[in-house]
């Protein structure tokens, strides 16, 4: 199509452009054109911005020409950039953006920084700019040719995309200001109008309370007011994270920009992450590799749907929001209903973390350890198997359930009597424990040494031998840690059995050894009765029996 025929098709705007370009100076601008004149897109010598011509007084000429223009509508006066852009991508993206098309290429003919701003088709030599400016200088106007950090453009936003991404609103119900191009593609001009800077940033509509973002995105609702404005965490251009357009390079930095103790109302998580063990790999967004190798805030919290506060076991915490998980059966769930389902994403079938204590029965899939069909287990996924646990403190019964975070918790959390934020973020105690739990042989018993267990199990009851008549002898006299005999998690159904592995018995093989007959075994022979075949602290048990 030639420029002339283009004019014929749309004579209305032809007159405006042609009239404008032919005789326009700033003074002659009509009311509709006035907004270009007052905006940073008035690149004539009289323009208001810092980037403007040395002497040229025409306003429209930088983008439009009356004749001899390119065949691109509307009488486009610029050479279009070549298709050499890096395109936005992310793991969650459903759209299929390609090289920029349509009006986006018009914008990029200045904003990608490859073509001189004054270079127009209707002139042989580029229009001279003040200060020797040629292409778009560094600064907020430079979008560049790397669009991986910019809101995706030049893709079809239609019913089939919405069917793939439930968090998008239907394009048929967009506010009238937001226009897709004739091919239903989202372009720069969906959000921007190059002629109207009334709202700043040439936006087509207000975005003060993220109205514009919310017109297309339906991310769910959060009751945390500091999280309601998209721009608290996102920016549409030159985003440091690339994928997901975050304001900082990583998710952690984006969140901890506020959660670092500088905002008095936002819990200080950054300090937690500086502790001896921390639950954060600080990885780039959208990392390669299995989820189990990484962890960051959004693996446990969804910024878009969370509300304040902790839950009551077994329900998921309100401050997790809607996060994905893995169910007890091992299949993926899109919205976890329990905390452990979130942990199972990384610490179950795909776990990469080796057990801290070497044991007779080795298992690093916590889903199998805590399954309600396990031989014995701490009651995370459902009430435990043992009807008689005399040591339980008030508030706990054999019908209780608990969180993983009942044990894996900040050692200074409010939840455990400290003043700091709750959560599985960091601890000064190994394996991210809420309180001390010594596993070295010859540990002198004290309330502090096994504070983790004594938070729920009464120390006096244990040391008074209320169940196992030799607790005191082993723990105090022989200075044997609980972990020599007990597994803190559970024993998987296919690895143990109720005779050998009731009461969370799973010996630590660095402390307890086979006896001279080669046996390393516990046998449950009834209520508070049992026998052991082993060798420990140089003593043979072949067997050693106990009875209450
Ligand atoms: C910085 C570049 C730029 C400048 C300067 C500019 N325009 Fe435009 N103009 C555009 C772009 C880009 C489009 C295509 C927008 C679209 O199709 O959504 C356009 C489209 C138009 C149209 C067609 C509108 C339509 O709905 O199809 C008219 C009329 C117009 N411009 C007039 C003017 C006049 C008059 C001036 C000078 C006062 C001017 N423009 C200055 C970039 C510019
Ligand atoms: C002829 C070159 C040119 C074209 C074409 C052009 N722009 Fe610009 N644009 C500029 C310049 C120059 C600035 C000022 C940058 C600065 O001050 O650093 C600017 C500024 C902007 C700004 C920032 C406004 C502000 O409030 O600071 C936005 C947004 C913008 N342009 C969007 C667009 C879009 C969208 C298009 C296409 C529809 C487009 N531009 C086409 C040259 C152009
Ligand atoms: C989904 C909406 C959307 C799309 C698509 C979009 N922008 Fe923007 N753009 C914005 C918003 C919102 C701002 C204002 C950001 C702010 O004020 O923090 C902005 C700001 C800008 C700025 C000013 C610099 C800055 O970072 O604030 C430029 C220049 C710009 N856009 C150019 C473009 C160009 C060129 C395209 C197409 C390649 C484009 N935009 C596509 C929403 C969009
Ligand atoms: C005109 C509609 C529209 C507007 C306005 C809009 N977006 Fe988008 N945005 C989309 C569509 C469509 C996608 C592609 C979604 C997909 O394929 O998963 C998208 C993608 C994104 C992505 C990348 C998603 C991913 O899966 O990688 C982010 C982040 C984003 N938008 C944030 C914003 C923010 C922040 C604003 C406001 C400044 C905004 N959007 C405004 C329509 C819009
Ligand atoms: C408190 C911070 C925060 C706020 C506020 C926020 N987001 Fe996000 N958003 C994120 C983070 C972090 C990610 C990356 C998620 C990940 O790591 O998987 C993200 C991802 C996204 C995605 C891509 C993934 C997806 O689920 O489709 C879109 C789209 C998005 N945000 C849009 C928005 C919009 C629109 C708003 C405003 C209504 C908003 N966000 C507000 C932090 C935030
Ligand atoms: C702009 C600052 C800001 C950013 C960025 C931010 N937050 Fe927040 N966040 C707050 C404030 C302030 C509160 C407390 C608000 C309240 O209590 O109503 C809060 C509350 C929370 C809570 C709920 C705490 C509770 O009481 O249970 C969680 C969880 C949370 N943020 C996680 C995140 C995550 C994850 C990110 C990053 C994706 C993030 N925040 C980014 C400011 C921020
Ligand atoms: C997205 C994956 C992911 C999720 C979800 C996850 N973790 Fe982790 N976890 C890791 C990674 C990776 C490490 C290794 C430490 C690090 O961050 O560098 C780790 C470390 C740990 C450690 C410390 C292990 C050691 O030997 O020091 C504990 C305990 C832990 N996680 C418990 C949990 C609990 C409880 C949950 C659920 C509330 C959970 N994790 C959710 C990935 C995850
Ligand atoms: C009753 C307390 C308790 C509960 C509940 C608990 N853990 Fe642990 N966990 C521990 C202790 C103690 C260790 C240190 C190893 C040891 O002493 O056997 C540990 C170690 C770990 C480790 C490091 C690897 C290893 O096995 O040593 C990971 C990962 C872990 N736990 C994840 C979880 C997950 C996920 C949940 C919930 C599904 C959970 N834990 C529930 C007490 C608990
Ligand atoms: C392994 C899962 C996991 C990860 C990763 C994680 N959190 Fe948490 N977070 C929790 C748990 C569990 C809680 C405690 C729930 C409760 O009791 O309130 C929590 C609580 C919080 C709270 C409320 C604290 C309070 O008591 O006021 C904030 C704020 C928070 N997290 C922010 C973050 C930020 C920011 C990141 C990333 C730096 C992050 N979380 C990473 C699991 C996680
Ligand atoms: C958050 C509370 C809590 C903590 C911390 C805790 N327990 Fe328990 N424990 C329980 C509850 C509740 C039961 C009852 C389960 C049942 O009835 O089977 C239990 C049961 C047990 C049992 C009997 C299990 C069976 O199947 O026979 C043993 C042994 C045990 N705990 C040891 C420990 C040790 C060792 C620690 C320290 C690592 C510890 N517990 C930490 C709450 C806790
Ligand atoms: C030498 C091995 C051994 C050591 C060390 C040991 N236990 Fe036990 N524990 C047992 C045996 C055996 C039973 C089962 C008694 C029965 O019911 O027959 C038991 C039962 C329990 C029970 C369930 C019944 C009850 O009393 O409520 C708890 C809880 C418990 N131990 C906690 C601990 C704690 C906490 C420590 C460390 C401070 C510890 N144990 C150290 C062997 C040991």
Coordinates of N, CA, C and O in Angstrom, one line a residue, residues 248-304:
X248 N 13.2 -5.5 41.8 CA 14.6 -5.8 42.2 C 14.9 -7.1 41.4 O 14.1 -7.8 40.9
X249 N 16.2 -7.4 41.5 CA 16.7 -8.5 40.7 C 16.1 -9.9 41.1 O 15.9 -10.7 40.2
X250 N 15.8 -10.1 42.3 CA 15.3 -11.4 42.8 C 14.0 -11.1 43.6 O 13.7 -10.0 44.0
X251 N 13.3 -12.2 43.8 CA 12.0 -12.1 44.6 C 12.4 -11.7 46.0 O 11.8 -10.8 46.5
X252 N 13.4 -12.3 46.5 CA 13.8 -12.0 47.9 C 14.1 -10.5 48.1 O 13.6 -9.8 49.0
X253 N 14.9 -10.0 47.1 CA 15.2 -8.5 47.2 C 14.0 -7.7 47.1 O 13.8 -6.6 47.7
X254 N 13.1 -8.1 46.2 CA 11.8 -7.3 46.0 C 11.0 -7.3 47.3 O 10.5 -6.2 47.7
X255 N 10.9 -8.4 47.9 CA 10.1 -8.4 49.2 C 10.9 -7.7 50.3 O 10.3 -6.9 51.1
X256 N 12.1 -8.0 50.4 CA 12.9 -7.5 51.6 C 13.3 -6.0 51.4 O 13.8 -5.5 52.4
X257 N 13.0 -5.5 50.3 CA 13.1 -4.0 50.1 C 12.2 -3.4 51.2 O 12.6 -2.4 51.8
X258 N 11.1 -4.0 51.6 CA 10.3 -3.5 52.7 C 10.5 -4.4 53.9 O 10.5 -3.9 55.1
X259 N 10.6 -5.7 53.8 CA 10.7 -6.6 54.9 C 12.2 -6.7 55.4 O 12.7 -7.8 55.6
X260 N 12.8 -5.6 55.6 CA 14.2 -5.6 56.1 C 14.4 -4.8 57.3 O 15.5 -4.4 57.7
X261 N 13.3 -4.5 58.0 CA 13.4 -3.7 59.2 C 13.3 -2.2 59.1 O 13.3 -1.5 60.0
X262 N 13.3 -1.7 57.8 CA 13.3 -0.3 57.6 C 11.8 0.3 57.7 O 11.6 1.4 58.1
X263 N 10.8 -0.6 57.4 CA 9.4 -0.2 57.5 C 8.9 -0.8 58.8 O 8.9 -2.0 58.9
X264 N 8.6 0.0 59.8 CA 8.2 -0.5 61.1 C 7.1 -1.5 61.1 O 7.0 -2.4 61.9
X265 N 6.2 -1.3 60.1 CA 5.0 -2.2 60.0 C 5.2 -3.5 59.3 O 4.4 -4.4 59.4
X266 N 6.3 -3.6 58.6 CA 6.6 -4.9 57.8 C 7.7 -5.7 58.6 O 8.8 -5.2 58.9
X267 N 7.3 -6.9 58.9 CA 8.2 -7.8 59.7 C 9.6 -7.9 59.0 O 9.7 -8.0 57.8
X268 N 10.6 -7.9 59.8 CA 12.0 -7.9 59.3 C 12.4 -9.4 59.0 O 12.8 -10.1 59.9
X269 N 12.3 -9.8 57.8 CA 12.6 -11.1 57.4 C 14.1 -11.2 56.9 O 14.8 -12.2 57.1
X270 N 14.6 -10.0 56.5 CA 16.0 -10.0 56.0 C 17.0 -10.5 57.1 O 17.9 -11.2 56.9
X271 N 16.7 -10.0 58.4 CA 17.6 -10.5 59.5 C 17.5 -12.0 59.7 O 18.5 -12.6 60.1
X272 N 16.3 -12.5 59.5 CA 16.1 -14.0 59.7 C 17.0 -14.7 58.7 O 17.6 -15.7 59.0
X273 N 17.1 -14.2 57.5 CA 17.9 -14.8 56.4 C 19.4 -14.8 56.6 O 20.1 -15.4 56.0
X274 N 19.8 -13.9 57.6 CA 21.2 -13.8 57.8 C 21.7 -14.8 58.9 O 22.8 -14.8 59.3
X275 N 20.7 -15.6 59.5 CA 21.1 -16.5 60.5 C 21.9 -17.7 60.0 O 22.0 -17.9 58.8
X276 N 22.3 -18.5 61.0 CA 23.1 -19.7 60.6 C 22.5 -20.6 59.5 O 23.2 -21.0 58.6
X277 N 21.2 -20.9 59.7 CA 20.6 -21.7 58.6 C 19.5 -20.7 58.0 O 18.7 -20.2 58.8
X278 N 19.4 -20.6 56.7 CA 18.3 -19.9 56.2 C 17.7 -20.6 55.0 O 18.3 -21.4 54.4
X279 N 16.4 -20.3 54.9 CA 15.6 -21.0 53.9 C 15.4 -20.2 52.7 O 14.3 -19.8 52.3
X280 N 16.5 -19.8 52.1 CA 16.4 -18.9 50.9 C 17.7 -19.1 50.1 O 18.8 -19.0 50.6
X281 N 17.5 -19.4 48.8 CA 18.7 -19.6 48.0 C 19.0 -18.3 47.3 O 20.0 -18.3 46.6
X282 N 18.2 -17.3 47.4 CA 18.5 -16.0 46.8 C 18.6 -16.1 45.3 O 19.3 -15.3 44.7
X283 N 18.0 -17.1 44.7 CA 18.2 -17.4 43.3 C 17.5 -16.4 42.4 O 16.6 -15.7 42.9
X284 N 17.9 -16.3 41.2 CA 17.3 -15.4 40.2 C 15.8 -15.9 40.0 O 15.5 -17.0 40.3
X285 N 15.0 -15.0 39.6 CA 13.6 -15.4 39.4 C 13.6 -16.4 38.2 O 14.5 -16.4 37.4
X286 N 12.6 -17.3 38.2 CA 12.5 -18.3 37.2 C 13.8 -19.1 37.0 O 14.3 -19.3 35.9
X287 N 14.3 -19.7 38.1 CA 15.6 -20.4 38.0 C 15.4 -21.7 37.2 O 14.3 -22.2 37.1
X288 N 16.5 -22.1 36.6 CA 16.5 -23.4 35.9 C 16.6 -24.5 37.0 O 17.0 -24.2 38.1
X289 N 16.2 -25.7 36.7 CA 16.4 -26.8 37.6 C 15.1 -27.0 38.4 O 14.2 -26.3 38.4
X290 N 15.1 -28.1 39.2 CA 13.9 -28.5 39.9 C 13.6 -27.6 41.1 O 14.6 -27.0 41.6
X291 N 12.4 -27.4 41.4 CA 12.0 -26.5 42.5 C 12.8 -26.8 43.8 O 13.1 -25.9 44.6
X292 N 13.0 -28.1 44.0 CA 13.6 -28.5 45.3 C 15.0 -27.9 45.5 O 15.5 -27.9 46.6
X293 N 15.6 -27.4 44.4 CA 16.9 -26.9 44.6 C 16.9 -25.4 45.0 O 18.0 -24.8 45.2
X294 N 15.8 -24.8 45.0 CA 15.7 -23.3 45.2 C 14.6 -23.1 46.3 O 13.7 -23.9 46.4
X295 N 14.7 -21.9 46.9 CA 13.6 -21.5 47.7 C 13.6 -20.0 47.8 O 14.7 -19.4 48.0
X296 N 12.4 -19.4 47.7 CA 12.3 -18.0 47.8 C 10.9 -17.7 48.3 O 10.1 -18.6 48.4
X297 N 10.7 -16.5 48.7 CA 9.4 -16.1 49.4 C 8.2 -16.6 48.7 O 7.3 -17.2 49.4
X298 N 8.1 -16.5 47.3 CA 6.9 -16.9 46.7 C 6.7 -18.4 46.5 O 5.6 -18.8 46.1
X299 N 7.6 -19.2 47.0 CA 7.4 -20.6 47.1 C 6.4 -20.9 48.2 O 5.8 -22.0 48.2
X300 N 6.4 -20.1 49.2 CA 5.5 -20.3 50.4 C 4.4 -19.2 50.5 O 3.4 -19.5 51.1
X301 N 4.6 -18.0 49.9 CA 3.6 -17.0 50.0 C 3.2 -16.5 48.7 O 4.1 -16.2 47.8
X302 N 2.0 -16.3 48.4 CA 1.6 -15.6 47.2 C 1.2 -14.2 47.5 O 0.1 -14.0 48.1
X303 N 2.0 -13.3 47.1 CA 1.8 -11.9 47.4 C 0.4 -11.4 47.0 O -0.1 -10.5 47.6
X304 N -0.2 -12.0 45.9 CA -1.4 -11.5 45.4 C -2.7 -11.9 46.2 O -3.7 -11.3 46.0

